[in-house]
Coordinates of C-alpha atoms in Angstrom, one line a residue:
X305 CA -19.7 13.8 -3.8
X306 CA -20.2 16.9 -2.1
X307 CA -17.7 19.0 -0.8
X308 CA -17.9 17.7 3.2
X309 CA -17.1 14.3 1.4
X310 CA -14.1 15.5 0.0
X311 CA -12.8 17.4 3.1
X312 CA -13.6 13.9 4.9
X313 CA -11.5 12.2 2.1
X314 CA -8.8 14.4 2.4
X315 CA -8.6 14.4 6.2
X316 CA -8.3 10.7 6.0
X317 CA -5.3 10.8 3.5
X318 CA -3.4 13.1 5.5
X319 CA -3.3 11.3 8.7
X320 CA -2.9 7.9 7.4
X321 CA -0.1 8.7 4.9
X322 CA 1.4 10.5 8.0
X323 CA 1.8 7.3 10.0
X324 CA 2.6 5.0 7.1
X325 CA 4.9 6.8 5.0
X326 CA 7.7 6.4 7.4
X327 CA 8.2 2.8 6.9
X328 CA 7.1 2.6 2.8
X329 CA 3.2 2.1 2.9
X330 CA 1.4 4.8 0.8
X331 CA -1.8 4.4 3.1
X332 CA -4.1 3.0 0.5
X333 CA -4.8 -0.3 2.0
X334 CA -6.0 1.2 5.1
X335 CA -8.1 4.0 3.4
X336 CA -9.9 1.5 1.6
X337 CA -12.1 0.7 4.3
X338 CA -12.8 4.5 4.9
X339 CA -14.0 4.4 1.1
X340 CA -16.0 1.6 1.2
X341 CA -17.7 1.7 4.4
X342 CA -17.4 5.7 5.3
X343 CA -17.0 8.0 2.1
X344 CA -19.4 5.1 0.2
X345 CA -17.9 4.7 -3.0
X346 CA -18.9 1.8 -4.6
X347 CA -17.0 -1.8 -5.7
X348 CA -15.1 -2.3 -8.0
X349 CA -14.6 2.0 -8.3
X350 CA -12.7 1.9 -5.3
X351 CA -9.9 0.2 -6.6
X352 CA -8.8 2.4 -9.4
X353 CA -9.6 5.4 -6.8
X354 CA -7.5 4.0 -4.3
X355 CA -4.7 3.8 -7.4
X356 CA -5.6 7.6 -7.9
X357 CA -5.1 8.4 -4.3
X358 CA -1.1 6.5 -4.9
X359 CA -0.2 8.3 -7.3
X360 CA -1.3 12.1 -6.2
X361 CA 0.1 11.0 -3.0
X362 CA 3.2 9.4 -4.0
X363 CA 5.1 12.3 -4.6
X364 CA 5.1 13.8 -1.3
X365 CA 7.0 11.2 0.5
X366 CA 8.9 10.5 -2.4
X367 CA 10.4 14.2 -2.9
X368 CA 11.4 13.8 1.1
X369 CA 13.3 10.5 0.5
X370 CA 14.8 11.7 -3.0
X371 CA 16.6 14.7 -0.9
X372 CA 18.3 12.0 1.3
X373 CA 19.5 10.1 -1.5
X374 CA 17.0 7.3 -1.0
X375 CA 16.0 6.3 -4.1
X376 CA 19.5 5.7 -5.4
X377 CA 20.0 1.4 -5.4
X378 CA 19.1 -1.5 -7.3
X379 CA 16.1 -2.1 -4.7
X380 CA 13.9 0.1 -6.4
X381 CA 14.3 -0.8 -9.3
X382 CA 13.8 -4.5 -9.1
X383 CA 10.2 -3.4 -7.1
X384 CA 9.1 -1.4 -10.1
X385 CA 10.3 -4.3 -13.0
X386 CA 8.5 -6.8 -10.9
X387 CA 5.2 -4.9 -9.9
X388 CA 4.7 -2.7 -13.0
X389 CA 3.2 -6.1 -15.1
X390 CA 1.7 -7.4 -12.0
X391 CA -0.4 -4.6 -11.6
X392 CA -2.2 -5.0 -15.1
X393 CA -3.0 -8.2 -14.7
X394 CA -4.2 -7.6 -11.5
X395 CA -6.6 -5.1 -13.3
X396 CA -7.9 -7.3 -15.6
X397 CA -8.6 -9.7 -12.9
X398 CA -10.4 -7.3 -10.5
X399 CA -12.4 -6.2 -13.3
X400 CA -13.4 -9.9 -15.1
X401 CA -13.3 -11.9 -12.1
X402 CA -14.1 -10.7 -9.0
X403 CA -16.4 -8.1 -9.0
X404 CA -18.6 -8.7 -6.3
X405 CA -18.8 -6.9 -2.6
X406 CA -18.6 -10.5 -1.0
X407 CA -15.7 -11.5 -2.9
X408 CA -14.0 -8.8 -2.6
X409 CA -14.0 -8.6 1.5
X410 CA -12.8 -12.3 1.6
X411 CA -10.1 -10.8 -0.6
X412 CA -9.1 -8.4 1.4
X413 CA -9.3 -10.0 4.6
X414 CA -7.2 -13.0 3.6
X415 CA -4.6 -10.6 2.6
X416 CA -4.6 -8.3 5.6
X417 CA -5.4 -10.4 8.5
X418 CA -2.2 -12.7 8.1
X419 CA 0.1 -10.1 6.9
X420 CA -0.8 -7.9 10.3
X421 CA -0.3 -10.6 12.3
X422 CA 3.1 -12.0 10.7
X423 CA 4.5 -8.0 10.7
X424 CA 3.3 -8.0 14.8
X425 CA 4.9 -11.5 15.2
X426 CA 8.0 -10.3 13.6
X427 CA 8.3 -7.4 15.4
X428 CA 7.7 -8.4 18.6
X429 CA 10.0 -11.5 18.0
X430 CA 12.5 -11.0 15.5
X431 CA 14.6 -13.8 14.6
X432 CA 17.9 -14.5 16.1
X433 CA 21.3 -13.5 14.2
X434 CA 24.6 -14.8 15.0
X435 CA 26.7 -11.6 14.6
X436 CA 29.7 -13.6 13.6
X437 CA 27.6 -14.0 10.3
X438 CA 26.9 -11.6 7.7
X439 CA 23.2 -10.7 7.6
X440 CA 21.4 -12.3 4.6
X441 CA 19.3 -10.3 2.5
X442 CA 16.7 -11.7 -0.3
X443 CA 18.1 -12.2 -3.7
X444 CA 17.5 -9.8 -6.4
X445 CA 15.8 -12.6 -8.7
X446 CA 13.8 -13.3 -5.6
X447 CA 12.8 -9.7 -4.9
X448 CA 11.8 -9.3 -8.3
X449 CA 9.7 -12.6 -8.1
X450 CA 8.1 -11.3 -5.1
X451 CA 7.4 -8.1 -6.7
X452 CA 5.5 -9.7 -9.6
X453 CA 2.9 -11.7 -7.1
X454 CA 2.6 -8.8 -5.2
X455 CA 1.8 -6.3 -8.2
X456 CA -1.0 -9.0 -9.1
X457 CA -2.3 -9.1 -5.8
X458 CA -2.1 -5.1 -5.4
X459 CA -4.2 -4.5 -9.0
X460 CA -6.6 -6.5 -7.5
X461 CA -6.4 -4.5 -4.1
X462 CA -5.7 -1.1 -5.3
X463 CA -2.4 -0.6 -3.2
X464 CA -0.4 -0.4 -6.3
X465 CA 1.8 -3.2 -4.5
X466 CA 4.5 -1.6 -2.3
X467 CA 2.4 -1.3 0.2
X468 CA 2.5 -5.3 0.7
X469 CA 6.2 -5.3 -0.3
X470 CA 7.1 -3.0 2.3
X471 CA 6.2 -5.0 5.2
X472 CA 7.3 -8.1 3.6
X473 CA 10.5 -6.9 2.9
X474 CA 11.4 -5.1 6.4
X475 CA 10.2 -9.2 8.1
X476 CA 13.0 -10.4 6.3
X477 CA 15.2 -8.4 7.4
X478 CA 16.0 -5.4 4.8
X479 CA 16.2 -1.9 7.5
X480 CA 13.5 0.4 7.1
X481 CA 15.4 3.0 5.5
X482 CA 16.3 0.6 2.8
X483 CA 13.1 -0.6 2.0
X484 CA 10.7 2.8 2.5
X485 CA 11.8 4.8 -0.7
X486 CA 11.7 1.9 -2.9
X487 CA 8.5 0.3 -1.9
X488 CA 7.2 3.5 -1.8
X489 CA 9.1 3.8 -5.6
X490 CA 7.1 0.6 -6.5
X491 CA 3.8 1.8 -5.8
X492 CA 3.6 5.0 -7.5
X493 CA 4.9 3.7 -10.7
X494 CA 2.4 0.7 -10.6
X495 CA -0.6 3.1 -9.3
X496 CA -0.2 4.8 -12.6
X497 CA 0.0 2.3 -14.6
X498 CA -2.8 0.9 -12.9
X499 CA -5.0 3.8 -13.1
X500 CA -4.6 4.2 -16.7
X501 CA -5.1 0.3 -17.3
X502 CA -9.2 0.5 -15.1
X503 CA -9.8 4.0 -17.5
X504 CA -9.3 1.7 -20.3
X505 CA -11.3 -1.4 -19.0
X506 CA -13.9 1.1 -18.2
X507 CA -14.1 1.6 -22.1
X508 CA -15.2 -2.2 -22.4
X509 CA -16.9 -3.3 -19.5
X510 CA -20.0 -2.2 -17.5
X511 CA -20.2 -0.7 -13.7
X512 CA -18.6 1.8 -12.1
X513 CA -14.9 0.8 -13.3
X514 CA -13.3 4.2 -13.6
X515 CA -12.0 5.5 -10.5
X516 CA -14.1 8.6 -8.3
X517 CA -12.1 11.1 -9.8
X518 CA -13.0 14.3 -6.9
X519 CA -12.4 11.9 -4.3
X520 CA -9.5 10.3 -5.6
X521 CA -8.0 13.9 -6.0
X522 CA -9.2 15.3 -2.7
X523 CA -7.6 11.9 -0.8
X524 CA -4.2 12.4 -2.8
X525 CA -4.3 15.5 -1.6
X526 CA -4.3 14.9 2.0
X527 CA -1.8 12.1 1.4
X528 CA 0.4 14.2 -0.5
X529 CA 1.2 16.5 2.5
X530 CA 0.7 13.3 5.0
X531 CA 3.6 11.7 3.2
X532 CA 5.7 14.4 3.1
X533 CA 5.5 14.8 6.6
X534 CA 5.7 11.6 7.6
X535 CA 8.5 10.9 5.3
X536 CA 10.2 14.0 7.2
X537 CA 9.6 12.2 10.7
X538 CA 11.1 8.7 10.0
X539 CA 14.8 9.2 11.7
X540 CA 12.6 10.6 14.9
X541 CA 10.0 8.2 15.2
X542 CA 10.4 4.5 17.2
X543 CA 10.2 1.8 14.3
X544 CA 9.5 -0.7 16.4
X545 CA 6.0 1.3 17.3
X546 CA 5.0 2.3 13.8
X547 CA 5.7 -1.7 12.7
X548 CA 3.6 -3.0 15.8
X549 CA 0.7 0.0 14.7
X550 CA 0.5 -0.8 10.8
X551 CA 0.3 -4.5 11.8
X552 CA -2.4 -4.0 14.5
X553 CA -4.1 -1.8 12.1
X554 CA -4.4 -4.3 9.1
X555 CA -5.3 -7.3 11.3
X556 CA -7.8 -5.0 12.8
X557 CA -9.1 -4.5 8.7
X558 CA -8.6 -7.7 8.0
X559 CA -10.8 -9.1 10.7
X560 CA -13.5 -6.8 9.9
X561 CA -13.7 -8.0 6.9
X562 CA -13.7 -11.5 7.9
X563 CA -17.0 -10.7 10.0
X564 CA -18.5 -8.9 7.0
X565 CA -17.8 -11.6 4.4
X566 CA -19.2 -14.5 6.5
X567 CA -22.5 -12.5 7.8

């Protein structure tokens, strides 16, 4: 890895985090195709490199949200407790079951394409609510089970889990101001565990499994700054536009990898 590659990773991490942090997404989900297609990170090393990015970048937005009291409440605890064991299972599956790039592209497409379309549809056509009926939020146990399942997917994909939980929970009716800090906290904690799991698995498996440290740190430093700026801008940014942007990006990346997998 050269210094020019590191600078490109820093800029990519910064720009992505500025856009994604306000809605509780670390940015790793969109950084992954940049690492694969532009920066030349081999698979499956791209997954732990993404987790390393989350570890370095996460405190930027979390510090800002903590100042506003956004990290208090039971939602953060439930997401963390659910995603932590899931990400370890996902790391094992990623290394020993689905290491090939072809299968990995299919997983990316299957994950991002429906998630992006669903987020766009939920934003353009929100469900009708009776103003006389109190808003029904997902129950605590269901949130924990959902977090566990997403943690497994996040461990395979290298996004920590919170990047998927954020759009899902917002789509289910929870306010972005509540979901964003909790999702980013879950992403940070599971990324620490996931990166450690990959580092240990690298000792027992062949191939590029350990993270690309230089690039992961460079992207993470960009995300650290971008995440702080994004969290600071959250109250000033139109929520609908951000949701549509994230949904559109996820859909476009999912389509790209679907075409590559079929080629």
